[in-house]
mmCIF file of C-alpha atoms in Angstrom:
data_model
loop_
_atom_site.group_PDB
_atom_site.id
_atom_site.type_symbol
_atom_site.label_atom_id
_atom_site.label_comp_id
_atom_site.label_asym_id
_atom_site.label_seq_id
_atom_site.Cartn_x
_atom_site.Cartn_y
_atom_site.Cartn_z
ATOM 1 C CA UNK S 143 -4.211 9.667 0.946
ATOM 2 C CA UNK S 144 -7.275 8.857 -1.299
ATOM 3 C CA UNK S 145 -6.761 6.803 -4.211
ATOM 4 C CA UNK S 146 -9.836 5.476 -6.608
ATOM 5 C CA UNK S 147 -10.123 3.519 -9.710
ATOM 6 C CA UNK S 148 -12.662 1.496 -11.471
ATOM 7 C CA UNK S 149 -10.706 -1.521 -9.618
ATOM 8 C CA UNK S 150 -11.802 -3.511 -6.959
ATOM 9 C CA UNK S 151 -10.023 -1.506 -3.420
ATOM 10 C CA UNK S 152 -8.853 -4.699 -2.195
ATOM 11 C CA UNK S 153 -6.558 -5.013 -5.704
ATOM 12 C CA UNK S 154 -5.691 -1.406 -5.184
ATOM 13 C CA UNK S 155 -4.449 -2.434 -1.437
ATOM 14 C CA UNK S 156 -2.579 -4.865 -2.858
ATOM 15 C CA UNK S 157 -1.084 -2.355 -5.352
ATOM 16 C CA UNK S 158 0.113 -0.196 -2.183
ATOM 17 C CA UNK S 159 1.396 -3.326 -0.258
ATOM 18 C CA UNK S 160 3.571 -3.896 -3.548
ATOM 19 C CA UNK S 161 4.865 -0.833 -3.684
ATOM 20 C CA UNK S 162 6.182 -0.388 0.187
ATOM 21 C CA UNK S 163 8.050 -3.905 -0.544
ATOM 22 C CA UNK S 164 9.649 -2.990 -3.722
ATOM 23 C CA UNK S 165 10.536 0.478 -2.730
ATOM 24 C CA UNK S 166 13.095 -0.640 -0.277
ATOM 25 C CA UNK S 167 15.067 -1.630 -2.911
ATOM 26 C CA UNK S 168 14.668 0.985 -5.329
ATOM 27 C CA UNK S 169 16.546 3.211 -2.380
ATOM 28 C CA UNK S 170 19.339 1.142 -1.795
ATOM 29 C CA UNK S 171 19.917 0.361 -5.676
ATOM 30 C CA UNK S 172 19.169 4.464 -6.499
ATOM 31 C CA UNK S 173 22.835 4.976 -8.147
ATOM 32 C CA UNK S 174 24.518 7.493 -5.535
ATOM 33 C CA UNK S 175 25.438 10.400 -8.334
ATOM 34 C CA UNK S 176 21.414 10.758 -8.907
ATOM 35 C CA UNK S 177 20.877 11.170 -5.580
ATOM 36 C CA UNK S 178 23.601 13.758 -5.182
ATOM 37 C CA UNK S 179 22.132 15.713 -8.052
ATOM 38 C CA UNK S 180 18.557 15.265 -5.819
ATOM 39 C CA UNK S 181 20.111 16.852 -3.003
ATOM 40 C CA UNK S 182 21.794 19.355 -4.436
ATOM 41 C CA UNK S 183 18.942 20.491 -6.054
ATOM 42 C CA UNK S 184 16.781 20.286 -3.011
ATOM 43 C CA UNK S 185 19.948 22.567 -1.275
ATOM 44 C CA UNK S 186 18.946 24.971 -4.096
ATOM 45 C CA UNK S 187 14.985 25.238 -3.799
ATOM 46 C CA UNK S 188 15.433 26.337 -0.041
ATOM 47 C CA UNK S 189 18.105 28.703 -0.441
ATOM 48 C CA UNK S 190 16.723 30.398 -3.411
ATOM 49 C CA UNK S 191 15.622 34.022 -2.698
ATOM 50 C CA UNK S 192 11.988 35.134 -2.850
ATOM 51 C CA UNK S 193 11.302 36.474 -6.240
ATOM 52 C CA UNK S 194 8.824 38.917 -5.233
ATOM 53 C CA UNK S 195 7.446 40.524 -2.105
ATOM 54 C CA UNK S 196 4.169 38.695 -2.664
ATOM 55 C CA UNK S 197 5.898 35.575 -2.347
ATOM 56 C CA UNK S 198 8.435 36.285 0.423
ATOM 57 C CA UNK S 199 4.779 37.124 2.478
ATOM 58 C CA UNK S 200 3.506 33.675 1.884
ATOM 59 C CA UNK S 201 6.030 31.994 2.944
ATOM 60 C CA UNK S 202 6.096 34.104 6.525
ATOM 61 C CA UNK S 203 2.349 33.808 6.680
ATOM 62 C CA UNK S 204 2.899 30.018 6.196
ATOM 63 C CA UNK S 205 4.683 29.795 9.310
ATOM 64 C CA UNK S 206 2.792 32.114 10.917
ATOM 65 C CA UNK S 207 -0.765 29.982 10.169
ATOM 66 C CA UNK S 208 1.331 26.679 11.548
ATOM 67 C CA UNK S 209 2.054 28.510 14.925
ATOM 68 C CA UNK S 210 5.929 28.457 13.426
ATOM 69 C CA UNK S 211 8.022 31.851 13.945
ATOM 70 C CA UNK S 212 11.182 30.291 12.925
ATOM 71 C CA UNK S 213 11.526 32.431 9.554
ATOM 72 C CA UNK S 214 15.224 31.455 8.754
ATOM 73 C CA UNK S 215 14.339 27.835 8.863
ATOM 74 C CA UNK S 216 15.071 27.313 4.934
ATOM 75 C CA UNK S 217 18.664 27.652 5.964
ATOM 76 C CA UNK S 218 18.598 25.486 8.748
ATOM 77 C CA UNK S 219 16.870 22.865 6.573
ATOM 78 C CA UNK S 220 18.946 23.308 3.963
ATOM 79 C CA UNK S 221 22.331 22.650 5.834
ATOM 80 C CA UNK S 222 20.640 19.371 7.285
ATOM 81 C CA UNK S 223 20.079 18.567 3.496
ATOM 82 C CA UNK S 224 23.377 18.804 2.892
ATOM 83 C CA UNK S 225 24.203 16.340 5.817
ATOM 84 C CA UNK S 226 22.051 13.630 4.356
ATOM 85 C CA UNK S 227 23.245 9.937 2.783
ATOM 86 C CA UNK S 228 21.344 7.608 1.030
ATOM 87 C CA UNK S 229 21.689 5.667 4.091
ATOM 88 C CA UNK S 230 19.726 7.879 5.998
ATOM 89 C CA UNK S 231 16.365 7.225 3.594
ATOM 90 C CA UNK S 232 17.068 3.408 3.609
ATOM 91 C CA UNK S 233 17.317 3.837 7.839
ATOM 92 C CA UNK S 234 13.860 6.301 8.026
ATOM 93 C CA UNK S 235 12.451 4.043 5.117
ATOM 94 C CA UNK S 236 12.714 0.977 7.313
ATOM 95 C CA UNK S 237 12.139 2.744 10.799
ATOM 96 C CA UNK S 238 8.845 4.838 10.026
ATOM 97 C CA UNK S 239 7.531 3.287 6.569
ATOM 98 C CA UNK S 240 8.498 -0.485 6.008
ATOM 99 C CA UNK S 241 5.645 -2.714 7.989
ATOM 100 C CA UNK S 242 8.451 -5.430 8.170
ATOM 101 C CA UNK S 243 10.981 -3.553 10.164
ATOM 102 C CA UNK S 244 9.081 -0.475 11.803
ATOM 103 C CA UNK S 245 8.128 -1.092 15.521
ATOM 104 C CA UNK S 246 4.939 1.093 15.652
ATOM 105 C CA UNK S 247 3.656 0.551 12.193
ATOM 106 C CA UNK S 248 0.120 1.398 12.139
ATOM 107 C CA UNK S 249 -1.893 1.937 8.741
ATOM 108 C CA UNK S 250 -5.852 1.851 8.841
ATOM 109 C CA UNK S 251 -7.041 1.183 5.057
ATOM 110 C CA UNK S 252 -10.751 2.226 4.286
ATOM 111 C CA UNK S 253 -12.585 0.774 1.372
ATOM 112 C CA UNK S 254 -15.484 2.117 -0.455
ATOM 113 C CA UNK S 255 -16.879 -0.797 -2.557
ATOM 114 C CA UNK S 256 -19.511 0.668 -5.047
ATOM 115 C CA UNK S 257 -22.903 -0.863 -5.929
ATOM 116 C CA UNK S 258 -21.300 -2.461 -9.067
ATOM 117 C CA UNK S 259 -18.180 -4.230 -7.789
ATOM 118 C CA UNK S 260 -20.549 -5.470 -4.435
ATOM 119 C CA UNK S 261 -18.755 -5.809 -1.533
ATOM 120 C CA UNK S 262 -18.055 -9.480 -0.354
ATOM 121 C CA UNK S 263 -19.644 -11.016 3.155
ATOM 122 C CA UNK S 264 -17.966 -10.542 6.235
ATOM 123 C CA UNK S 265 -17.855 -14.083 6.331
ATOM 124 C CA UNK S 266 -15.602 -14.131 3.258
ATOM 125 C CA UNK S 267 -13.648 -11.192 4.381
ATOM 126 C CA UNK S 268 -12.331 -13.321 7.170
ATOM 127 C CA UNK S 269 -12.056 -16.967 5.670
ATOM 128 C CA UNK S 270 -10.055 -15.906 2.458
ATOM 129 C CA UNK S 271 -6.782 -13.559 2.394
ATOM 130 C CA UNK S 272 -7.039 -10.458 0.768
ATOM 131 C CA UNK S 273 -4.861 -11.241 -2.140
ATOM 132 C CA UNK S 274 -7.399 -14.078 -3.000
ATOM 133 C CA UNK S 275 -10.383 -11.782 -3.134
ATOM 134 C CA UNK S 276 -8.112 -9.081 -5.138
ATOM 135 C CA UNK S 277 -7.197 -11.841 -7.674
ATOM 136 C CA UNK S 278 -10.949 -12.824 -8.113
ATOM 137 C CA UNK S 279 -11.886 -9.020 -8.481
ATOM 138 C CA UNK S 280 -10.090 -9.291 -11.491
ATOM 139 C CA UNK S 281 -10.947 -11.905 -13.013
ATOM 140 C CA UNK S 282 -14.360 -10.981 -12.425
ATOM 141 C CA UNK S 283 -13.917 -7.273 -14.057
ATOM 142 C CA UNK S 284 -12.134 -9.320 -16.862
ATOM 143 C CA UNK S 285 -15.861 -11.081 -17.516
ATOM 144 C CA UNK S 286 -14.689 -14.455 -15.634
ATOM 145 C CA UNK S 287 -18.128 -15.644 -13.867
ATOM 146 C CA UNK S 288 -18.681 -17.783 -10.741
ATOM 147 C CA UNK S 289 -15.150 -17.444 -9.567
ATOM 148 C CA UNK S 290 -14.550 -20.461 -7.291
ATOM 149 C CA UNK S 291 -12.429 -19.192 -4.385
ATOM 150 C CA UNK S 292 -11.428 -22.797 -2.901
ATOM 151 C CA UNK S 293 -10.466 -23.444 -6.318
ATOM 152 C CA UNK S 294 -8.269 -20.094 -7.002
ATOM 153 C CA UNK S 295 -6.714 -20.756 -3.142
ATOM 154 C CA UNK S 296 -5.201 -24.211 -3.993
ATOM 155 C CA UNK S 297 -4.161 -22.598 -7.550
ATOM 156 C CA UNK S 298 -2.464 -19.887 -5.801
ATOM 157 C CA UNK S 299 -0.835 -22.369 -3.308
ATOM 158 C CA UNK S 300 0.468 -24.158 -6.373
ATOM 159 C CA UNK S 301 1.609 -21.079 -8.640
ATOM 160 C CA UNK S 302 3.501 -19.749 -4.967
ATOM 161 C CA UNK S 303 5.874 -23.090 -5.054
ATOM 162 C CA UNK S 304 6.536 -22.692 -8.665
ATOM 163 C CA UNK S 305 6.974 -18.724 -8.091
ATOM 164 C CA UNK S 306 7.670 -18.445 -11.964
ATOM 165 C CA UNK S 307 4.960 -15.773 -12.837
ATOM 166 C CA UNK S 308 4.539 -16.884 -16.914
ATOM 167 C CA UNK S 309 3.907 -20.561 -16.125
ATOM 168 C CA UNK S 310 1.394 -19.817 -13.278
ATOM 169 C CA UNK S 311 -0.668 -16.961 -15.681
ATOM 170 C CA UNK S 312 -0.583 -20.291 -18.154
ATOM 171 C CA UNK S 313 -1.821 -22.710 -16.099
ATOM 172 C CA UNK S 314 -4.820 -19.382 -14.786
ATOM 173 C CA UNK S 315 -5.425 -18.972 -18.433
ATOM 174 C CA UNK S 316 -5.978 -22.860 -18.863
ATOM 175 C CA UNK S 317 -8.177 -23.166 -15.507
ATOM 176 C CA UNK S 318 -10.399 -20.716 -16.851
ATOM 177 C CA UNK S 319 -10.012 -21.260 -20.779
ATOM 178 C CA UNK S 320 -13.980 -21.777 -20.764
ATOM 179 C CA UNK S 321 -14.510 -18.376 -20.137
ATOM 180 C CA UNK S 322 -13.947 -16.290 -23.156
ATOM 181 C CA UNK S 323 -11.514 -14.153 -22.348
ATOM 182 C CA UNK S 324 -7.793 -13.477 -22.548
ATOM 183 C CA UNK S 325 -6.231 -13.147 -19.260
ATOM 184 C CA UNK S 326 -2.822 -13.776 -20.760
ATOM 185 C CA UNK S 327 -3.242 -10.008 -22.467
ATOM 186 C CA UNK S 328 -4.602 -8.735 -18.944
ATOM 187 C CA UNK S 329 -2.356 -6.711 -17.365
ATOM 188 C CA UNK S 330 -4.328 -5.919 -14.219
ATOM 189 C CA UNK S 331 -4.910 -9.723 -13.952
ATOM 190 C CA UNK S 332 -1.760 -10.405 -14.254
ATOM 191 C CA UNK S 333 -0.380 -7.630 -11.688
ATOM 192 C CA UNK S 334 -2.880 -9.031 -9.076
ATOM 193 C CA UNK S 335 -1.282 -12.454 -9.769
ATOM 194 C CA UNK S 336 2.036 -11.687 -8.923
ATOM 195 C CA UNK S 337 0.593 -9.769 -6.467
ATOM 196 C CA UNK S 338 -0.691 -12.422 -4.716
ATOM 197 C CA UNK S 339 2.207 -14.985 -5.119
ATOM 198 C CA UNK S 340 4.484 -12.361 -3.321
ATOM 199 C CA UNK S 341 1.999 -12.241 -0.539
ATOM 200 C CA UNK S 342 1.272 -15.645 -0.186
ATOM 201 C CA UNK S 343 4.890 -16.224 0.416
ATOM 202 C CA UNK S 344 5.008 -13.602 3.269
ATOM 203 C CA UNK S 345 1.322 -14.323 4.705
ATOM 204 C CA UNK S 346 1.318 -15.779 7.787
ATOM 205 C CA UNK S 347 -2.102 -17.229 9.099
ATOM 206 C CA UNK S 348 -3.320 -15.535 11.802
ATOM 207 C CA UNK S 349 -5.739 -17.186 14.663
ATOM 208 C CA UNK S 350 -9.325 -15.992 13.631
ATOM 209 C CA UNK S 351 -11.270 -13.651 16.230
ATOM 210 C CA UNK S 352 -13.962 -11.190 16.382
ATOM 211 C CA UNK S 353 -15.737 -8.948 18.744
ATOM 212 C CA UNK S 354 -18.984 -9.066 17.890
ATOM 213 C CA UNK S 355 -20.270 -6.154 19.736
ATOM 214 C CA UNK S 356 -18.064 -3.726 17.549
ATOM 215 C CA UNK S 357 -18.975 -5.663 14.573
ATOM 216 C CA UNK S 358 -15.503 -5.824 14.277
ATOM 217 C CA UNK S 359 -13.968 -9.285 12.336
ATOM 218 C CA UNK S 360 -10.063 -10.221 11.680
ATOM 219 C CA UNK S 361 -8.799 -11.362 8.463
ATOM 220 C CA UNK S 362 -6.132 -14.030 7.418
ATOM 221 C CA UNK S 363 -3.504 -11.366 7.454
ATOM 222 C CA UNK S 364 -4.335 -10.047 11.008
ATOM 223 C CA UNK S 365 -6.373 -7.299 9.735
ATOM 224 C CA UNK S 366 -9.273 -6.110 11.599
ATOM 225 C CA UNK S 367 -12.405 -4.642 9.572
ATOM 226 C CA UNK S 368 -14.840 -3.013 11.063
ATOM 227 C CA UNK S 369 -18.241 -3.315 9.401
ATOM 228 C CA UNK S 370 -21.043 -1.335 11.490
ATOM 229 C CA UNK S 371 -18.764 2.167 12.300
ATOM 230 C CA UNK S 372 -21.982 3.441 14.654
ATOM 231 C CA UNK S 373 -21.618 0.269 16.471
ATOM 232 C CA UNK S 374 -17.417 0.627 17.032
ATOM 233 C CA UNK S 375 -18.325 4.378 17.730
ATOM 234 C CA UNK S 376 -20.616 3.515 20.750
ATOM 235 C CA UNK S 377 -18.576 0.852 22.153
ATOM 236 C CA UNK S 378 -15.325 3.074 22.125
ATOM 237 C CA UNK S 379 -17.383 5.615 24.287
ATOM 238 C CA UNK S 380 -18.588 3.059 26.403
ATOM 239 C CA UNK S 381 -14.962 2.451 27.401
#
């Protein structure tokens, strides 16, 4: 999956990281007769007849490309369709998807900073979490200069205790009230704030490492990023 903004990729990480947490709950809360009417209408799309030769041929030659010679498999699918719950999505959700839950989670992120943004030090990368550096992308975009990330850390610290997300944009609107510009009215600002409060309360520190012939460094969050990809390509053949 590719996705690209004018937006900092570490706020767009934090985006996706949102979004897996939150869904969870969007499934179980999904009222039951919209997802009946979602089934049922999946139950239709595979058991509707070809409307045309032409397209009756696709769909054999589709199979046929993948190496697939099941050709009644619309049927099958469908009456396995018919056998699915809600219950079922929540259970795959949290089995496959959910980085909380799933035993084999594995998700390799790969950011392309351009010249404009600049990408921070590996020294950075590693001291401060990725929420941090998200929040200050912001904040930067939204003409905010010489972003102090000690300073930001103990704010965020602070605004995580309160964990009411209008007082803590007040008291970021009041730290940087110098600046000339409204964060209050920023939306992206204030996304990557709550952003980082709900990370902050799930982050756990993890013990700093590195192996210095991959270039290879770990973040906060147990990350690893990989700097030099010649250098992690030569020592993977080595081994």
């Amino acid at each position: 999956m590719i996705v690209q903004g004018r937006d900092n990729p570490v706020y767009l990480t934090q985006r996706i990281d949102s979004f897996i947490r939150e869904f969870r709950q969007m499934l179980v809360d999904y009222p039951m007769q919209d997802f009946a009417q979602v089934v049922a209408t999946a139950i239709v799309m595979r058991r509707t007849a070809a409307l045309s030769l032409h397209i009756e041929t696709l769909r054999f030659w589709n199979c046929i490309s993948k190496g697939e010679y099941d050709f009644g498999s619309r049927e099958r699918k469908a009456r396995q369709v018919e056998k699915l719950t809600k219950q079922d999505l929540v259970d795959v959700w949290d089995m496959f998807i959910n980085p909380e839950t799933a035993v084999d989670y594995t998700r390799v992120d790969m950011h392309m900073w351009s010249a404009e943004l600049g990408c921070p030090s590996s020294k950075i990368l590693c001291k401060y979490p990725e929420y941090l550096l998200s929040l200050a992308g912001c904040l930067q975009s939204d003409g905010i200069s010489g972003v102090d990330l000690k300073t930001l850390h103990l704010f965020i610290e602070r605004a995580a205790c309160d964990k009411h997300l209008e007082s803590a944009l007040n008291e970021l609107r009041q730290l940087y009230a110098q600046s000339g510009s409204n964060i209050a009215e920023s939306a992206k600002t204030k996304t990557a704030l709550a952003c980082a409060i709900a990370s902050f309360n799930q982050h756990t520190e993890q013990p700093q490492a590195r192996h210095a012939n991959m270039d290879m460094h770990r973040t906060p969050e147990g990350k690893w990023i990989i700097n030099g990809i010649c250098k992690f390509k030569d020592a993977q053949s080595a081994h």
